JSON list of C-alpha atoms in Angstrom, two decimals:
[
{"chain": "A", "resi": 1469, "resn": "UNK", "atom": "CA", "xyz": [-64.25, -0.12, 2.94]},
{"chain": "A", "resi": 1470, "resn": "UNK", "atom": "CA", "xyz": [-61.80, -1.91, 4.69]},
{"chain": "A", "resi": 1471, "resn": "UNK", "atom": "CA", "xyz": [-61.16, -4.15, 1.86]},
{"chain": "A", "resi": 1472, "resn": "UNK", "atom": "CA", "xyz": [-60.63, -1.57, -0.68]},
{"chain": "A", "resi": 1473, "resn": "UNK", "atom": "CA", "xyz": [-57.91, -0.24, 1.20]},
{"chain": "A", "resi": 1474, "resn": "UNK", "atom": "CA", "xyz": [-56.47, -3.19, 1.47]},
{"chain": "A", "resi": 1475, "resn": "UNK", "atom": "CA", "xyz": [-56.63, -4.11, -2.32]},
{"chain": "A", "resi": 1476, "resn": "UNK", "atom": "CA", "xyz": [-55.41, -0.59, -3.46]},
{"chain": "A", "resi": 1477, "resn": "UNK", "atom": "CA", "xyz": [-52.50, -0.39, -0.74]},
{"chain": "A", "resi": 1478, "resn": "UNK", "atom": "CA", "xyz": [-51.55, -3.99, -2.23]},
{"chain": "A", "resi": 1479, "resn": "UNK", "atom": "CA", "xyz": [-51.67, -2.83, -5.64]},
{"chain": "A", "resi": 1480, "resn": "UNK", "atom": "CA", "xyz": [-49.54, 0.71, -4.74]},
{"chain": "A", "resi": 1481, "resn": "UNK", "atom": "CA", "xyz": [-46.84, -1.95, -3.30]},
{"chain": "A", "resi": 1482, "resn": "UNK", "atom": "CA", "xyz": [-47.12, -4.23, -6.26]},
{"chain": "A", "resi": 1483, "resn": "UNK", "atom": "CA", "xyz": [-46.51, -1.57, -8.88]},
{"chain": "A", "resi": 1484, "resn": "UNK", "atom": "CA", "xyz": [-43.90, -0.16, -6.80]},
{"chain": "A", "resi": 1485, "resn": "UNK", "atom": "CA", "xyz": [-42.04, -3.05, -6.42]},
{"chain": "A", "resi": 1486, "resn": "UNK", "atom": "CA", "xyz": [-42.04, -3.68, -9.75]},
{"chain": "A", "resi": 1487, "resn": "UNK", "atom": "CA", "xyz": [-40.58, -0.23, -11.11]},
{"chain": "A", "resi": 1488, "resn": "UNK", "atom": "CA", "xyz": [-37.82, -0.66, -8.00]},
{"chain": "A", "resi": 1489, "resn": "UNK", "atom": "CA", "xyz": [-37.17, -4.10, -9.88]},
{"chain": "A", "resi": 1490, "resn": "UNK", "atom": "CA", "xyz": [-37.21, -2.51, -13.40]},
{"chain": "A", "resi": 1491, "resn": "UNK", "atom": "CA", "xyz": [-34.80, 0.30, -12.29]},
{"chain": "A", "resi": 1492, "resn": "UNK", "atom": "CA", "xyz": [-32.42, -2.26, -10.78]},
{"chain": "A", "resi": 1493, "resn": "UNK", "atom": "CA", "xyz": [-32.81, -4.24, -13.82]},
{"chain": "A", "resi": 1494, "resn": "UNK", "atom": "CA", "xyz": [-32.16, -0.54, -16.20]},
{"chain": "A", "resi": 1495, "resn": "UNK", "atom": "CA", "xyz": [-29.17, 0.30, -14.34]},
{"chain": "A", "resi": 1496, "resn": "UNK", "atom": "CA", "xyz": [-25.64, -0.84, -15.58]},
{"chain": "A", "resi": 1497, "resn": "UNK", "atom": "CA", "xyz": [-23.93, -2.89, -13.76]},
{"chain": "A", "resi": 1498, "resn": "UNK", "atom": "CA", "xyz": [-20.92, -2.17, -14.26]},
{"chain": "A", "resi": 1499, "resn": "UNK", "atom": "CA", "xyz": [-18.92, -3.67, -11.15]},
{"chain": "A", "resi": 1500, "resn": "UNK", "atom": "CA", "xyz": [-19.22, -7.57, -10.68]},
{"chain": "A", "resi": 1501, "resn": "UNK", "atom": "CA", "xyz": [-19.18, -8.15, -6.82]},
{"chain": "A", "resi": 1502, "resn": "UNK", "atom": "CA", "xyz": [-18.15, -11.52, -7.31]},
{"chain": "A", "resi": 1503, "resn": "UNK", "atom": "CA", "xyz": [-15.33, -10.84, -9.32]},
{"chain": "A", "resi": 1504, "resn": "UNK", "atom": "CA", "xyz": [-12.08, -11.82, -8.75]},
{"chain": "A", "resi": 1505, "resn": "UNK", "atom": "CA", "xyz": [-10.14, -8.28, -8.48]},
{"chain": "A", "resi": 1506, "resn": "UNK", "atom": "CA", "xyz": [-6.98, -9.66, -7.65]},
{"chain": "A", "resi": 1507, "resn": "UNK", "atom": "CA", "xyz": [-6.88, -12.49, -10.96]},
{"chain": "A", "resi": 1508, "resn": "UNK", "atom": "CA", "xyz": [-8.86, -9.38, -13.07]},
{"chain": "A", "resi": 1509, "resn": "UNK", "atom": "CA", "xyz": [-5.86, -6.86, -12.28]},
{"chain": "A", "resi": 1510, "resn": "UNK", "atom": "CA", "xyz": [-3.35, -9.26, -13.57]},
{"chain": "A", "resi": 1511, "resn": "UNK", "atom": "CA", "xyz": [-5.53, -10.22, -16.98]},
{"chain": "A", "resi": 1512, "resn": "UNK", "atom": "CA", "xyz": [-6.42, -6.30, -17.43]},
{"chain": "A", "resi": 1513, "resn": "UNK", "atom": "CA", "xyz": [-1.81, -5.79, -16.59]},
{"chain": "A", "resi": 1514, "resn": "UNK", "atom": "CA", "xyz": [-1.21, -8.58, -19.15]},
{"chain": "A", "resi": 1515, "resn": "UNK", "atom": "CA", "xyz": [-3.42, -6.84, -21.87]},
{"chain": "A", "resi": 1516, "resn": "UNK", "atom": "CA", "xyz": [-1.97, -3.24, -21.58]},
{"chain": "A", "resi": 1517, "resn": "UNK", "atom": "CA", "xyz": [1.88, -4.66, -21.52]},
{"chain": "A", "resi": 1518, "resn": "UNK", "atom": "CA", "xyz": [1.25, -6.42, -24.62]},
{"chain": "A", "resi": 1519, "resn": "UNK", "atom": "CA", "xyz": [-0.80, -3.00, -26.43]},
{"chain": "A", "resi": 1520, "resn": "UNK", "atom": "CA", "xyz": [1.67, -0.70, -24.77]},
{"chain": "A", "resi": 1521, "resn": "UNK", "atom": "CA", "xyz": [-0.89, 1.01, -22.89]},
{"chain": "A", "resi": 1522, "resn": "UNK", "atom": "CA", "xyz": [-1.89, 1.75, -19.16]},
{"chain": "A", "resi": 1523, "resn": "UNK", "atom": "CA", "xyz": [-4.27, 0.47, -16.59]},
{"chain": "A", "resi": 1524, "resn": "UNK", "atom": "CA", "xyz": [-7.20, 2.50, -15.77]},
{"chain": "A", "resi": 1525, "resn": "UNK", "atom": "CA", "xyz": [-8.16, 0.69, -12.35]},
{"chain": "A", "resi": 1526, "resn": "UNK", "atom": "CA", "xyz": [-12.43, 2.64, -11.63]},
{"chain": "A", "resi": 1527, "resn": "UNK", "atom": "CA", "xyz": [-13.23, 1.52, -7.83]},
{"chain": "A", "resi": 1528, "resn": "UNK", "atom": "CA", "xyz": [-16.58, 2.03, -6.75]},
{"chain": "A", "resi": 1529, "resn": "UNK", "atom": "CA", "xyz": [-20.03, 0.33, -7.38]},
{"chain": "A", "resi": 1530, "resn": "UNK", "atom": "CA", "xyz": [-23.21, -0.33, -8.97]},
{"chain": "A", "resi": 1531, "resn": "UNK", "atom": "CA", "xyz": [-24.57, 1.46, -6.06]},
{"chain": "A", "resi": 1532, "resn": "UNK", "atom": "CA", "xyz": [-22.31, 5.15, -6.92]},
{"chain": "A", "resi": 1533, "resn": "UNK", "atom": "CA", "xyz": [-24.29, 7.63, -9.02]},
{"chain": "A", "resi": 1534, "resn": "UNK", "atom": "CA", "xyz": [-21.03, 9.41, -9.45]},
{"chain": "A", "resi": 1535, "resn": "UNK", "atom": "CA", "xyz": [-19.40, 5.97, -10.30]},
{"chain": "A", "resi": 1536, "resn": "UNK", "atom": "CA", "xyz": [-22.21, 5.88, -13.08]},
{"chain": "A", "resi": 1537, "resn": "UNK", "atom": "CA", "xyz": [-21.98, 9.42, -14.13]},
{"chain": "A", "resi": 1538, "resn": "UNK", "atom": "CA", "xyz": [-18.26, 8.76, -14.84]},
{"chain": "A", "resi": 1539, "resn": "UNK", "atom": "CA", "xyz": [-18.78, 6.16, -17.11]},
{"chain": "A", "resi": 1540, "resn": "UNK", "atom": "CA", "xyz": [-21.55, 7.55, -18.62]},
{"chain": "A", "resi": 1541, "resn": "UNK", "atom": "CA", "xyz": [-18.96, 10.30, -19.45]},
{"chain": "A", "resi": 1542, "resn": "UNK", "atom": "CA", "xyz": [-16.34, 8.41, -20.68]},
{"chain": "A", "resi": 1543, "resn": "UNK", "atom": "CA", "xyz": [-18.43, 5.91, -23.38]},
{"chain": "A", "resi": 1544, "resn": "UNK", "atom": "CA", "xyz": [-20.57, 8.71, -24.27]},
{"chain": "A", "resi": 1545, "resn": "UNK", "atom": "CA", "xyz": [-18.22, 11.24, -25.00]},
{"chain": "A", "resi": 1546, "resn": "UNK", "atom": "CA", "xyz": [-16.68, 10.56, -28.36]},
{"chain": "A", "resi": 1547, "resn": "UNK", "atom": "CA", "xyz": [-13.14, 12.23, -27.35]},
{"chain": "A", "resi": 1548, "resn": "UNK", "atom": "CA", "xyz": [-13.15, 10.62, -24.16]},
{"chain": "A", "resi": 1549, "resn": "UNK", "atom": "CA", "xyz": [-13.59, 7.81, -25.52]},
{"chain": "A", "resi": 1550, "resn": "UNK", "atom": "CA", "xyz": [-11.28, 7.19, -28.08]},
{"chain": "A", "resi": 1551, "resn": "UNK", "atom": "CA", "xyz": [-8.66, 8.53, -25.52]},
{"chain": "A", "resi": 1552, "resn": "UNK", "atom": "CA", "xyz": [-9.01, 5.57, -23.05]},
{"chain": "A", "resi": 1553, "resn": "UNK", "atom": "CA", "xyz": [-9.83, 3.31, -25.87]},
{"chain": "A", "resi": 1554, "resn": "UNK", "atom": "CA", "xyz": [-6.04, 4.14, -27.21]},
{"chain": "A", "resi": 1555, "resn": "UNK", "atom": "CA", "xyz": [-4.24, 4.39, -24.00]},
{"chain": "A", "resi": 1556, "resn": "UNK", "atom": "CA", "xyz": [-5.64, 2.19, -21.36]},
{"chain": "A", "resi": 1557, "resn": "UNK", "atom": "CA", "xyz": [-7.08, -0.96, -20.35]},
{"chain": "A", "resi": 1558, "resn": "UNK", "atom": "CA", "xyz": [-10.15, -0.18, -18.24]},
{"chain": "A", "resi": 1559, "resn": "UNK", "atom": "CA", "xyz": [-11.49, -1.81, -15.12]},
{"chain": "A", "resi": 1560, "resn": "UNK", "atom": "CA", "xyz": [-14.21, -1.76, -12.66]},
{"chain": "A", "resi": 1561, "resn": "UNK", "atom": "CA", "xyz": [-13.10, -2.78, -9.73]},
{"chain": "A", "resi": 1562, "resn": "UNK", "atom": "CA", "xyz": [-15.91, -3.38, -7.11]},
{"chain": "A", "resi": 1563, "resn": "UNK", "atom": "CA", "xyz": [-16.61, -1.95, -3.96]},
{"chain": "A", "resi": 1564, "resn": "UNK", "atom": "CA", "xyz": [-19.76, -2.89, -2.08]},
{"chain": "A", "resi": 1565, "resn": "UNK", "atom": "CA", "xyz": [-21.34, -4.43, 1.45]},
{"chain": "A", "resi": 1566, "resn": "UNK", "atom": "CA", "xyz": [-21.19, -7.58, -0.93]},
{"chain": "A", "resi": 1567, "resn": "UNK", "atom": "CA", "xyz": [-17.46, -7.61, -1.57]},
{"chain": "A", "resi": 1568, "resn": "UNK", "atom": "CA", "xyz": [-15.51, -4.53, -0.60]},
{"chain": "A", "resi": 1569, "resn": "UNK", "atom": "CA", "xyz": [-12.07, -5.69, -2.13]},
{"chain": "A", "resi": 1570, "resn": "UNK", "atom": "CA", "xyz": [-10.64, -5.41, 1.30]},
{"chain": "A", "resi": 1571, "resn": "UNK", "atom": "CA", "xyz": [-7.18, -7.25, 0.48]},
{"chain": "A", "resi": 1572, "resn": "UNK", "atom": "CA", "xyz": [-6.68, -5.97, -3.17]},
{"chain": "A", "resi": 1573, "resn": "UNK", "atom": "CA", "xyz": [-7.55, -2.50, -1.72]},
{"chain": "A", "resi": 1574, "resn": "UNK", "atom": "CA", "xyz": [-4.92, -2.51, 0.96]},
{"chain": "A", "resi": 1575, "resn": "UNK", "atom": "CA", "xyz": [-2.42, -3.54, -1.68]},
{"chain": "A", "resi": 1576, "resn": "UNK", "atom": "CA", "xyz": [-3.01, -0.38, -3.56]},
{"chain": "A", "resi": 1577, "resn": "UNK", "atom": "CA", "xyz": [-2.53, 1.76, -0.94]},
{"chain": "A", "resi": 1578, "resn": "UNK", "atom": "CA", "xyz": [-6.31, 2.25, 0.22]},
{"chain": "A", "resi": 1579, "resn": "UNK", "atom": "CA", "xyz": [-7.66, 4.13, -2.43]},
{"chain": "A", "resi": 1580, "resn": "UNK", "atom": "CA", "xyz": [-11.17, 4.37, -0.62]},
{"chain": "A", "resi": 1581, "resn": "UNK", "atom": "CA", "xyz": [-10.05, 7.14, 1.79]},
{"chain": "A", "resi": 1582, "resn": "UNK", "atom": "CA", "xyz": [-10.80, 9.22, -0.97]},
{"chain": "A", "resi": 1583, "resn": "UNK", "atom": "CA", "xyz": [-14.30, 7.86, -1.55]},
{"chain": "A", "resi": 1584, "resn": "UNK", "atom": "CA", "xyz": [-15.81, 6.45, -4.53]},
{"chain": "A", "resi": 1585, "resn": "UNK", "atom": "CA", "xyz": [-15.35, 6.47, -7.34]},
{"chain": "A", "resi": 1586, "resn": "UNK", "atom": "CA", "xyz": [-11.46, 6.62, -6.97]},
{"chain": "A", "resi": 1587, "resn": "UNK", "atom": "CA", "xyz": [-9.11, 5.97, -9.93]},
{"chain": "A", "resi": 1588, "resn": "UNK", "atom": "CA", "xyz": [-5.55, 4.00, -10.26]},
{"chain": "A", "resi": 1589, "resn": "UNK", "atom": "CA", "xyz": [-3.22, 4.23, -12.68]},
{"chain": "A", "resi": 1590, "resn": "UNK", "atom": "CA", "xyz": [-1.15, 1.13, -13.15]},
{"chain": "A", "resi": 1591, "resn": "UNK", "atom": "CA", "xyz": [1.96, 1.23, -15.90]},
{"chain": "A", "resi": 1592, "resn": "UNK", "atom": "CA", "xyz": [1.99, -2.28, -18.03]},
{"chain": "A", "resi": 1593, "resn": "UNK", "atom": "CA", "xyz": [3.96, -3.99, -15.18]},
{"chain": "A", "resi": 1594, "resn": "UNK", "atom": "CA", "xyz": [1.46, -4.01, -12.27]},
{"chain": "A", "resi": 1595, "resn": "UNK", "atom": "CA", "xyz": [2.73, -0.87, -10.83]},
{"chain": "A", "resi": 1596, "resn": "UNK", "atom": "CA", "xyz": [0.97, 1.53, -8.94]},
{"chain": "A", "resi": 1597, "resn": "UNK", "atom": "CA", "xyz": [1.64, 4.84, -10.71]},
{"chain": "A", "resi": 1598, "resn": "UNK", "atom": "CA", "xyz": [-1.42, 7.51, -8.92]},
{"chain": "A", "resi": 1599, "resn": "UNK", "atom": "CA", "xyz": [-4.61, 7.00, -7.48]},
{"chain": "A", "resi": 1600, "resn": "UNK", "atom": "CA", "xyz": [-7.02, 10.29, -7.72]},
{"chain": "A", "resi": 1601, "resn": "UNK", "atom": "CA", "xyz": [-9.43, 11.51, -5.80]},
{"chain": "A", "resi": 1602, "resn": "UNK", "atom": "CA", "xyz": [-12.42, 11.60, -8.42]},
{"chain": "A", "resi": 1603, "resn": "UNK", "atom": "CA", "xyz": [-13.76, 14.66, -6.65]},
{"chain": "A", "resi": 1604, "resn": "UNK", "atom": "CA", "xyz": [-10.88, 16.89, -8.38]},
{"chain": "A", "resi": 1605, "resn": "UNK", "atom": "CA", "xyz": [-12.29, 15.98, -11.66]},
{"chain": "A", "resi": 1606, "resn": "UNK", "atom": "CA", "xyz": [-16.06, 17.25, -10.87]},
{"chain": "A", "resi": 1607, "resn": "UNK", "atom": "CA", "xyz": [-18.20, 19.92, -12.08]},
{"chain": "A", "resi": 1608, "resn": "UNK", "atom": "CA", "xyz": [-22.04, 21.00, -10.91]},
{"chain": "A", "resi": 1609, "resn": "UNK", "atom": "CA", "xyz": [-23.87, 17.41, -11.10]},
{"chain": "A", "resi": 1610, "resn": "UNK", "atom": "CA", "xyz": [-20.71, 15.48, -13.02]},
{"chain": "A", "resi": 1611, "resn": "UNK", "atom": "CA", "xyz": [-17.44, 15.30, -14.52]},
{"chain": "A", "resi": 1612, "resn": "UNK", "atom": "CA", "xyz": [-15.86, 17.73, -16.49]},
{"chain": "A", "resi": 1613, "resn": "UNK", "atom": "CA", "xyz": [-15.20, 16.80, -19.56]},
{"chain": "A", "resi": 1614, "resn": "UNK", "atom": "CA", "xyz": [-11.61, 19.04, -19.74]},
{"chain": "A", "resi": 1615, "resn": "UNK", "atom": "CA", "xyz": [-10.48, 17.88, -16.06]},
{"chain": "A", "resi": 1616, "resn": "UNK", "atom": "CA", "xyz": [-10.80, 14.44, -17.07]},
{"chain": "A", "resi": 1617, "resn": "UNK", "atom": "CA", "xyz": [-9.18, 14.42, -19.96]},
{"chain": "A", "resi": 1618, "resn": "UNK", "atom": "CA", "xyz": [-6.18, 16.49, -18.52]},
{"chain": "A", "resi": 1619, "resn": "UNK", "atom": "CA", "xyz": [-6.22, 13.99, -16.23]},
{"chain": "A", "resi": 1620, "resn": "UNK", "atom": "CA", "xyz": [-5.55, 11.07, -18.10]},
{"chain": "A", "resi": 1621, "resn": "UNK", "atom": "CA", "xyz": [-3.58, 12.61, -20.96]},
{"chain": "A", "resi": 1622, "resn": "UNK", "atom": "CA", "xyz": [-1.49, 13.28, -17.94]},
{"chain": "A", "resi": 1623, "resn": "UNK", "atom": "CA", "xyz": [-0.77, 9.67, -16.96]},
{"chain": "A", "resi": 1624, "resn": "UNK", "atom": "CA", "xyz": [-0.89, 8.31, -20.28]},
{"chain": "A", "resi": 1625, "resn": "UNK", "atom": "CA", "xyz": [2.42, 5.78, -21.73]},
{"chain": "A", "resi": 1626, "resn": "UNK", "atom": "CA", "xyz": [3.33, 8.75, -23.48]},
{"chain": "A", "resi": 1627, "resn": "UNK", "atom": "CA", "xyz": [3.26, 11.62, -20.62]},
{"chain": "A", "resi": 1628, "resn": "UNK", "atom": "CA", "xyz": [5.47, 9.21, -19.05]},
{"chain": "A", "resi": 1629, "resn": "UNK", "atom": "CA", "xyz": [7.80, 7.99, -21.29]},
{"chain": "A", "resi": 1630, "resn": "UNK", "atom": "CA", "xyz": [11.44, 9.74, -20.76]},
{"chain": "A", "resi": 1631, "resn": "UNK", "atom": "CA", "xyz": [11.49, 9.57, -24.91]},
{"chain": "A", "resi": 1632, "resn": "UNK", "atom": "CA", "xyz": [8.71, 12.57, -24.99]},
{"chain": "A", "resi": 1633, "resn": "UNK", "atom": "CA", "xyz": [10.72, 14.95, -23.30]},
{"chain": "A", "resi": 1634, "resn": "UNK", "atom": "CA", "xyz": [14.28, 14.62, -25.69]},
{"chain": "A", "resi": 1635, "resn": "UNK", "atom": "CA", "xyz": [15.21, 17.73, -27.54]},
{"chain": "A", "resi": 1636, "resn": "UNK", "atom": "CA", "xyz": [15.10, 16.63, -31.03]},
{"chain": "A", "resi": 1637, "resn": "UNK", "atom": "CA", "xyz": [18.31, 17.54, -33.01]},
{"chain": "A", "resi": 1638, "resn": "UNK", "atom": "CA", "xyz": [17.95, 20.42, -35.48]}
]
């Protein structure tokens, strides 16, 4: 009796193992711990100066549901979307026991306070422009789709370009 215990606790920890694996394996990963924030930063600055667009800095983890739910949000939703796709460069910047950032954090201003995710907005020059608090931007179990989108439209190159607000001549 003793025996068949054994072999069917062994199996329950087997199979459970596995499916942990398999969900670990299924999940995105969509921060790199051992990426180089600091030398990413300046590549994803270089890209948006030459399209004329913005930085979009994500900090969090593979570990953050609400990290996940975001992007899930963003790629799925076609509006969304196209939106980032035409104003900003996008980066995950990771946050985890692994590698928590700790230098390239304090240089923005320690974004974390405000948990995870939390967003930057750099201009095409490297600077900092707002970091927000992703917890403005929620709704039930996720991310509304309206508060995001105000929120970006709102730090776009054209919300802050000086040329959007001239009165055009009659």
């Amino acid at each position: 009796m003793k025996k068949l215990l054994y072999i069917v606790a062994l199996i329950a920890f087997s199979i459970t193992a596995k499916a942990q694996e398999a969900a670990r394996t299924e999940a995105p990963h969509l921060y790199n711990p051992a990426a180089d924030a600091k030398a990413d930063i300046a590549a994803a600055v270089k890209t948006a100066s030459a399209q004329h667009k913005n930085v979009l800095l994500q900090i969090g983890g593979n570990w953050c549901v609400w990290c996940l739910r975001f992007n899930d949000l963003v790629t799925k939703d076609a509006d969304l979307s196209k939106y980032l796709t035409d104003n900003y460069v996008v980066l995950h910047v990771n946050w985890s026991p692994e590698n928590k950032n700790e230098k390239v954090l304090a240089d923005l201003g320690y974004p974390q306070r405000f948990g995870f995710p939390v967003f930057i907005i750099l201009d095409d020059k490297g600077k900092r422009l707002h970091t927000q608090n992703s917890g403005y931007l929620e709704e039930g179990k996720g991310h509304s789709k309206a508060k995001v989108m105000e929120f970006l439209q709102g730090w776009s190159p054209q919300a802050l370009d000086p040329k959007s607000y001239v009165a055009k001549a009659k």
